[in-house]
Coordinates of C-alpha atoms in Angstrom, one line a residue:
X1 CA 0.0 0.0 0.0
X2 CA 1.1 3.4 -0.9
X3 CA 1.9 6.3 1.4
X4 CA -1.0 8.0 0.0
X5 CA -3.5 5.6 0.3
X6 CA -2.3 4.9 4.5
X7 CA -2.2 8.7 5.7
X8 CA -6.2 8.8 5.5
X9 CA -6.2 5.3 7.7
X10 CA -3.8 6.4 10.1
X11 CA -6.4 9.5 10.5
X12 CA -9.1 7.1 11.0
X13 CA -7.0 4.7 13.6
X14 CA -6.3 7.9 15.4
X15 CA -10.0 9.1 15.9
X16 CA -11.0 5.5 16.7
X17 CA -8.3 5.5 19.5
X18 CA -9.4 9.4 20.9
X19 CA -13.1 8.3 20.8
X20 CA -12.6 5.9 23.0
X21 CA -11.4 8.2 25.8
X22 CA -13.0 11.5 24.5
X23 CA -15.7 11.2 22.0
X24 CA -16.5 14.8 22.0
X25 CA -12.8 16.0 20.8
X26 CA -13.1 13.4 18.5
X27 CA -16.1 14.4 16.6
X28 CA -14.3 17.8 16.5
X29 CA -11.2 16.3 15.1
X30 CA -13.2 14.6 12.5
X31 CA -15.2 17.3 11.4
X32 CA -12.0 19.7 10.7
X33 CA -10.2 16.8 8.7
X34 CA -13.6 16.6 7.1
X35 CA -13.9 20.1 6.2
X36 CA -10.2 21.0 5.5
X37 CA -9.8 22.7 1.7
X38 CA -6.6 21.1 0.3
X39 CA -7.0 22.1 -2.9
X40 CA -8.8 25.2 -5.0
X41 CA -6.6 27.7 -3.8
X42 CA -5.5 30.8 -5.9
X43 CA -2.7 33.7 -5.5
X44 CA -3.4 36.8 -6.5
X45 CA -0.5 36.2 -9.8
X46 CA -1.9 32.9 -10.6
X47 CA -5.2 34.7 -11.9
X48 CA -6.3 34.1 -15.4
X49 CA -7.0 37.4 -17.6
X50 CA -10.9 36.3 -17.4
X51 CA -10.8 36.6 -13.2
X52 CA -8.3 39.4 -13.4
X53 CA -11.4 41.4 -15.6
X54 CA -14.1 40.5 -13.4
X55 CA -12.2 40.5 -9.8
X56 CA -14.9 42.3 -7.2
X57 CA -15.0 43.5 -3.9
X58 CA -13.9 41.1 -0.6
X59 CA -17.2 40.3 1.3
X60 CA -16.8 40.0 5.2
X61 CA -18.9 37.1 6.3
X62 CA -18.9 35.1 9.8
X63 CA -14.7 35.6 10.0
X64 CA -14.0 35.3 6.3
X65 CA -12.8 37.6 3.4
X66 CA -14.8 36.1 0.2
X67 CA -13.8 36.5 -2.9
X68 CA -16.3 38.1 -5.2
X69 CA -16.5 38.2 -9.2
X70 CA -18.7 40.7 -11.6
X71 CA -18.9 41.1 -15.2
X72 CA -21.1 43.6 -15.7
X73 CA -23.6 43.3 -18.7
X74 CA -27.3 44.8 -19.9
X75 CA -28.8 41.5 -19.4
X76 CA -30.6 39.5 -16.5
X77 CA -28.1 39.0 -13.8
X78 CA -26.5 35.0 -13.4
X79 CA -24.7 33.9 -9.9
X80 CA -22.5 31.2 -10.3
X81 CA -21.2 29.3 -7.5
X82 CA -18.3 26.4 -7.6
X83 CA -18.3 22.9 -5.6
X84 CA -15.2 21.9 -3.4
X85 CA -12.3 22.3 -3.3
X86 CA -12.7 24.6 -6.6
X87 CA -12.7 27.9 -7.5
X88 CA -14.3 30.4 -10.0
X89 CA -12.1 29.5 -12.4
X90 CA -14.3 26.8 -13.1
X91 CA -16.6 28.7 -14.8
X92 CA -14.4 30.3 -17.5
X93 CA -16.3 28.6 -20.7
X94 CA -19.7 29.2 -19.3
X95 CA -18.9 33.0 -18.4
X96 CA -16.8 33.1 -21.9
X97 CA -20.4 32.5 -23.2
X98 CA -22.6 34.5 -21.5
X99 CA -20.7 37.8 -21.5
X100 CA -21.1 37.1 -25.5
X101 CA -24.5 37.4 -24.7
X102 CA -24.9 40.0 -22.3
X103 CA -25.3 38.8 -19.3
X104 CA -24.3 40.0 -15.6
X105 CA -22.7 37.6 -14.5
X106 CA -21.8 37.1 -10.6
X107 CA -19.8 34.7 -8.5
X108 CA -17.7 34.0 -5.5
X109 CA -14.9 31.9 -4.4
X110 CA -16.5 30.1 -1.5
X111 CA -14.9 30.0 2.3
X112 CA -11.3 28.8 1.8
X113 CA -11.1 28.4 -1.9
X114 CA -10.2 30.6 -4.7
X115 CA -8.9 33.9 -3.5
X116 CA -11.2 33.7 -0.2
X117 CA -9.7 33.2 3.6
X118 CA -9.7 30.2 5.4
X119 CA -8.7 26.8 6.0
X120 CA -12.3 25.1 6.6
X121 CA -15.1 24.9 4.5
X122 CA -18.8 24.7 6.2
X123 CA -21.4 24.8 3.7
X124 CA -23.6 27.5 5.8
X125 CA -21.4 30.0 5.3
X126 CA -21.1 29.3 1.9
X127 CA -24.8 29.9 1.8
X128 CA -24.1 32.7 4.2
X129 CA -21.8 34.5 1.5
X130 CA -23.8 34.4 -1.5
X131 CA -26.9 35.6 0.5
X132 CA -24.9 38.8 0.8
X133 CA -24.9 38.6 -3.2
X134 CA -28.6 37.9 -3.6
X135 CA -30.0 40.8 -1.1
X136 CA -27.5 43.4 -3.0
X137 CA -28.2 42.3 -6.8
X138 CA -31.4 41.4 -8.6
X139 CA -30.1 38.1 -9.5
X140 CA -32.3 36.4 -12.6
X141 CA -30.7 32.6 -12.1
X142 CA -28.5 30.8 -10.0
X143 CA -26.0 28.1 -11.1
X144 CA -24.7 25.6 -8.4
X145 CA -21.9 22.9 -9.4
X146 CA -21.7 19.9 -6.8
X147 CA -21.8 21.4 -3.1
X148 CA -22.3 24.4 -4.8
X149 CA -25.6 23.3 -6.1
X150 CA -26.4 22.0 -2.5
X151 CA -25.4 25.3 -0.9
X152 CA -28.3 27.1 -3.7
X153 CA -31.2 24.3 -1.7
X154 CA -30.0 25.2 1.9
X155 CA -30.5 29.0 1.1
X156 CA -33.3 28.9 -0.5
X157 CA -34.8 27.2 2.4
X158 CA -34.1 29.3 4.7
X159 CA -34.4 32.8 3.0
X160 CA -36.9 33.9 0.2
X161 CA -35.2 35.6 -3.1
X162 CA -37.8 36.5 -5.6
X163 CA -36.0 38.2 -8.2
X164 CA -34.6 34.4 -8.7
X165 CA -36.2 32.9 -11.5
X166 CA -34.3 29.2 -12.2
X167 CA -32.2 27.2 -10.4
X168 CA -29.6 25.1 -12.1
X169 CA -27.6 21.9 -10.0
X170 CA -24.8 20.6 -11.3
X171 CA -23.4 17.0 -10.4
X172 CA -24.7 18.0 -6.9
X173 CA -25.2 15.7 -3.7
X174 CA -28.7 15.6 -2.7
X175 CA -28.1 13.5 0.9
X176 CA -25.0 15.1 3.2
X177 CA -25.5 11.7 4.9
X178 CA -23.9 10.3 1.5
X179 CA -20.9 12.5 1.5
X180 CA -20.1 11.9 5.2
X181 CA -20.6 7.9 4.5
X182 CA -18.0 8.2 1.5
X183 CA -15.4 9.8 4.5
X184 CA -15.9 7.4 6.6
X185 CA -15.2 4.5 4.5
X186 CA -11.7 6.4 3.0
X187 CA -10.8 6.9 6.4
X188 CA -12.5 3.7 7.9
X189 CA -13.4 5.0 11.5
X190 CA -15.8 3.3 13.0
X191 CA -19.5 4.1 14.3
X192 CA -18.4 5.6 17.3
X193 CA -16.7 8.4 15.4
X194 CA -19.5 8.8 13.1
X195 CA -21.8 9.1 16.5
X196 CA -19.7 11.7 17.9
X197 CA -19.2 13.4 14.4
X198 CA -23.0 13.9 14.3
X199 CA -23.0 15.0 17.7
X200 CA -20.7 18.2 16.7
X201 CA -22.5 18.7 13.2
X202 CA -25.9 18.8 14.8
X203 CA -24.6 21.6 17.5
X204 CA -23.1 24.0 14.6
X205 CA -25.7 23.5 12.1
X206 CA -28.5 22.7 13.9
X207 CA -29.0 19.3 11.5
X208 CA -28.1 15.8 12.2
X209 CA -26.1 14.4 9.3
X210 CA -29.1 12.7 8.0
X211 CA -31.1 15.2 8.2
X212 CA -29.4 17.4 6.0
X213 CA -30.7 17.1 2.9
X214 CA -31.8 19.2 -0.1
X215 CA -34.8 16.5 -0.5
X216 CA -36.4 18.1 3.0
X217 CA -34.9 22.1 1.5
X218 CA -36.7 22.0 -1.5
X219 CA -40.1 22.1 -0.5
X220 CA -40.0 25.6 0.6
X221 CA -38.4 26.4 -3.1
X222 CA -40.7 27.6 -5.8
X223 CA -38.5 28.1 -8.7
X224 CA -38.3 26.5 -11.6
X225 CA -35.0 23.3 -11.1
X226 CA -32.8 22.2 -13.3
X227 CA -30.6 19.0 -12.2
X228 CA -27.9 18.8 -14.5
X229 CA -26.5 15.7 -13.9
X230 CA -23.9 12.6 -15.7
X231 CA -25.5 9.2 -15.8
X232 CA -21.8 7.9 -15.2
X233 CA -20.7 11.0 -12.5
X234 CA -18.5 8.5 -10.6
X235 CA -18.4 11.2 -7.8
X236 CA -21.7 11.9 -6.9
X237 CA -24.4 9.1 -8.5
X238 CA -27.4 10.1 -10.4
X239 CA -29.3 8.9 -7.8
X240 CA -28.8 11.9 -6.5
X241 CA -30.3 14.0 -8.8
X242 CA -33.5 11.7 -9.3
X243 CA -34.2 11.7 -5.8
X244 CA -34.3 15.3 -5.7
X245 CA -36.2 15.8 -8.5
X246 CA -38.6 13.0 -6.9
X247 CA -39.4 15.8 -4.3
X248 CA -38.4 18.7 -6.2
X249 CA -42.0 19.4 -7.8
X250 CA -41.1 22.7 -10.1
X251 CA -38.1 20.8 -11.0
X252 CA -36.7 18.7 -14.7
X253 CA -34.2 16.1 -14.5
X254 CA -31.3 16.7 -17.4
X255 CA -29.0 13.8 -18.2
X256 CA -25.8 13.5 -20.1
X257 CA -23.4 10.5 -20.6
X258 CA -19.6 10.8 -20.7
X259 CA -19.2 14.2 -19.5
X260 CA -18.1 13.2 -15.9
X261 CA -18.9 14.9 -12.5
X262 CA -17.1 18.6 -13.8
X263 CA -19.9 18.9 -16.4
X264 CA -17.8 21.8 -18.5
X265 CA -18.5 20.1 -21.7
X266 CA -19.9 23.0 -24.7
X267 CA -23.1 20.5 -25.2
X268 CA -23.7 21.3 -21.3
X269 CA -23.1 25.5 -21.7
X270 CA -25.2 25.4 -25.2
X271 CA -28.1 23.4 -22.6
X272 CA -27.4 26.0 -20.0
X273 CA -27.4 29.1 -22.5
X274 CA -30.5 27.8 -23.6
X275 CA -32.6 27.0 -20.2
X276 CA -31.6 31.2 -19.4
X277 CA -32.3 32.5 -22.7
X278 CA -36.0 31.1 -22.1
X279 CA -36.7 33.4 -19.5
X280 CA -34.3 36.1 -20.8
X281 CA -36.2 39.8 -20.6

């Protein structure tokens, strides 16, 4: 076995051993390795021409400096938001597109990625971020990729944006419970970790790890959904997608084959391009 592949066991041996003596620290050790960025990163001289043009204003929100984009056009206003361990950078053929076409076009990089402080990613600030976005702008549509996409259901559940007309997920999770189980099984702690791990989840979000889950968000959501999603994603399974769209009623389930979790392709920005100009005013 490769070094690689025995750092992330010796993690889980180590929690195993603490959670026998002191559950609660071990929950908390879990949750930072958890929810520790290690990649996505940018420098301020690594920015492409595309983010040098569109860098924004730093957002202070709950102890971080977020990163945020604009490229300002006559159109109806997009906010695009990128999955972990990302960065906005991801976005450069879609916003290539749409500034073609006009549109204002938004995004952040999320808590510890991109340009943005921190170490530790916790998808309620993400959600707490963007909101800051939404309540300034009159944004038309929002685009989500991966936890980005699941970041889009837990605001929307918890705050009303009217001027928001669609929805688009990308690739994204619909169960946190799944996420957490694919962790656990890379780390191979065992239950008592996972106990403890919920324990410290539920007290800084307020949800048990099962609980959390855009399946239970989305019935406060009255936009239109689209759930973009590869029938071979080998990151996040479709499954995902259909069981949202299961309780998602305002919601359309859009397949593609071969394109992979990143979902960059031109066939999915011509789909995309195509789902906004729809409802463009």
């Amino acid at each position: 076995m490769n070094l690689k592949k025995m750092i992330p066991l010796v993690y889980g041996q180590f929690l195993n051993v603490i959670a026998l003596f002191f559950p609660n620290l071990a929950g908390n050790k879990a949750l930072n390795i958890f929810a520790k960025v290690r990649k996505g990163k940018l420098h301020s001289n690594q920015l492409s021409k595309l983010l040098q043009e569109g860098l924004g204003e730093k957002i202070e929100c709950n102890g971080h400096s977020i990163q945020s984009y604009r490229w300002k056009g006559t159109g109806p206003s997009v906010l695009l938001l990128h999955g972990w361990e990302s960065n906005s950078n991801r976005w450069r053929n879609l916003i290539t597109v749409l500034k073609e076409k006009e549109y204002d076009i938004h995004a952040i990089d999320a808590p510890a990625h991109g340009l943005s402080s921190g170490e530790y990613h916790f998808l309620p600030n993400y959600a707490a971020a963007f909101h800051q976005i939404l309540k300034k702008h009159e944004i038309s549509h929002l685009i989500g990729h991966s936890m980005g996409g699941m970041a889009c259901m837990y605001e929307f559940y918890h705050h009303e944006h009217p001027s928001v007309k669609n929805i688009i997920t990308m690739g994204s999770p619909c169960d946190f419970s799944l996420v957490v189980s694919d962790f656990q099984s890379i780390l191979k702690f065992n239950n008592r970790v996972m106990k403890a791990l919920d324990k410290v989840v539920h007290l800084n979000v307020g949800y048990h790890i099962n609980e959390f889950s855009s399946a239970q968000f989305c019935e406060k959501i009255p936009q239109n959904g689209y759930l973009f999603h590869d029938e071979k994603d080998l990151q996040i399974p479709i499954s995902q997608s259909q069981k949202l769209h299961e309780y998602w009623k305002t919601s359309e389930l859009i397949t593609f084959s071969g394109f992979g979790h990143s979902l960059h392709q031109k066939e999915v920005i011509k789909k995309i391009v195509a789902l906004l100009d729809q409802t463009k005013s």
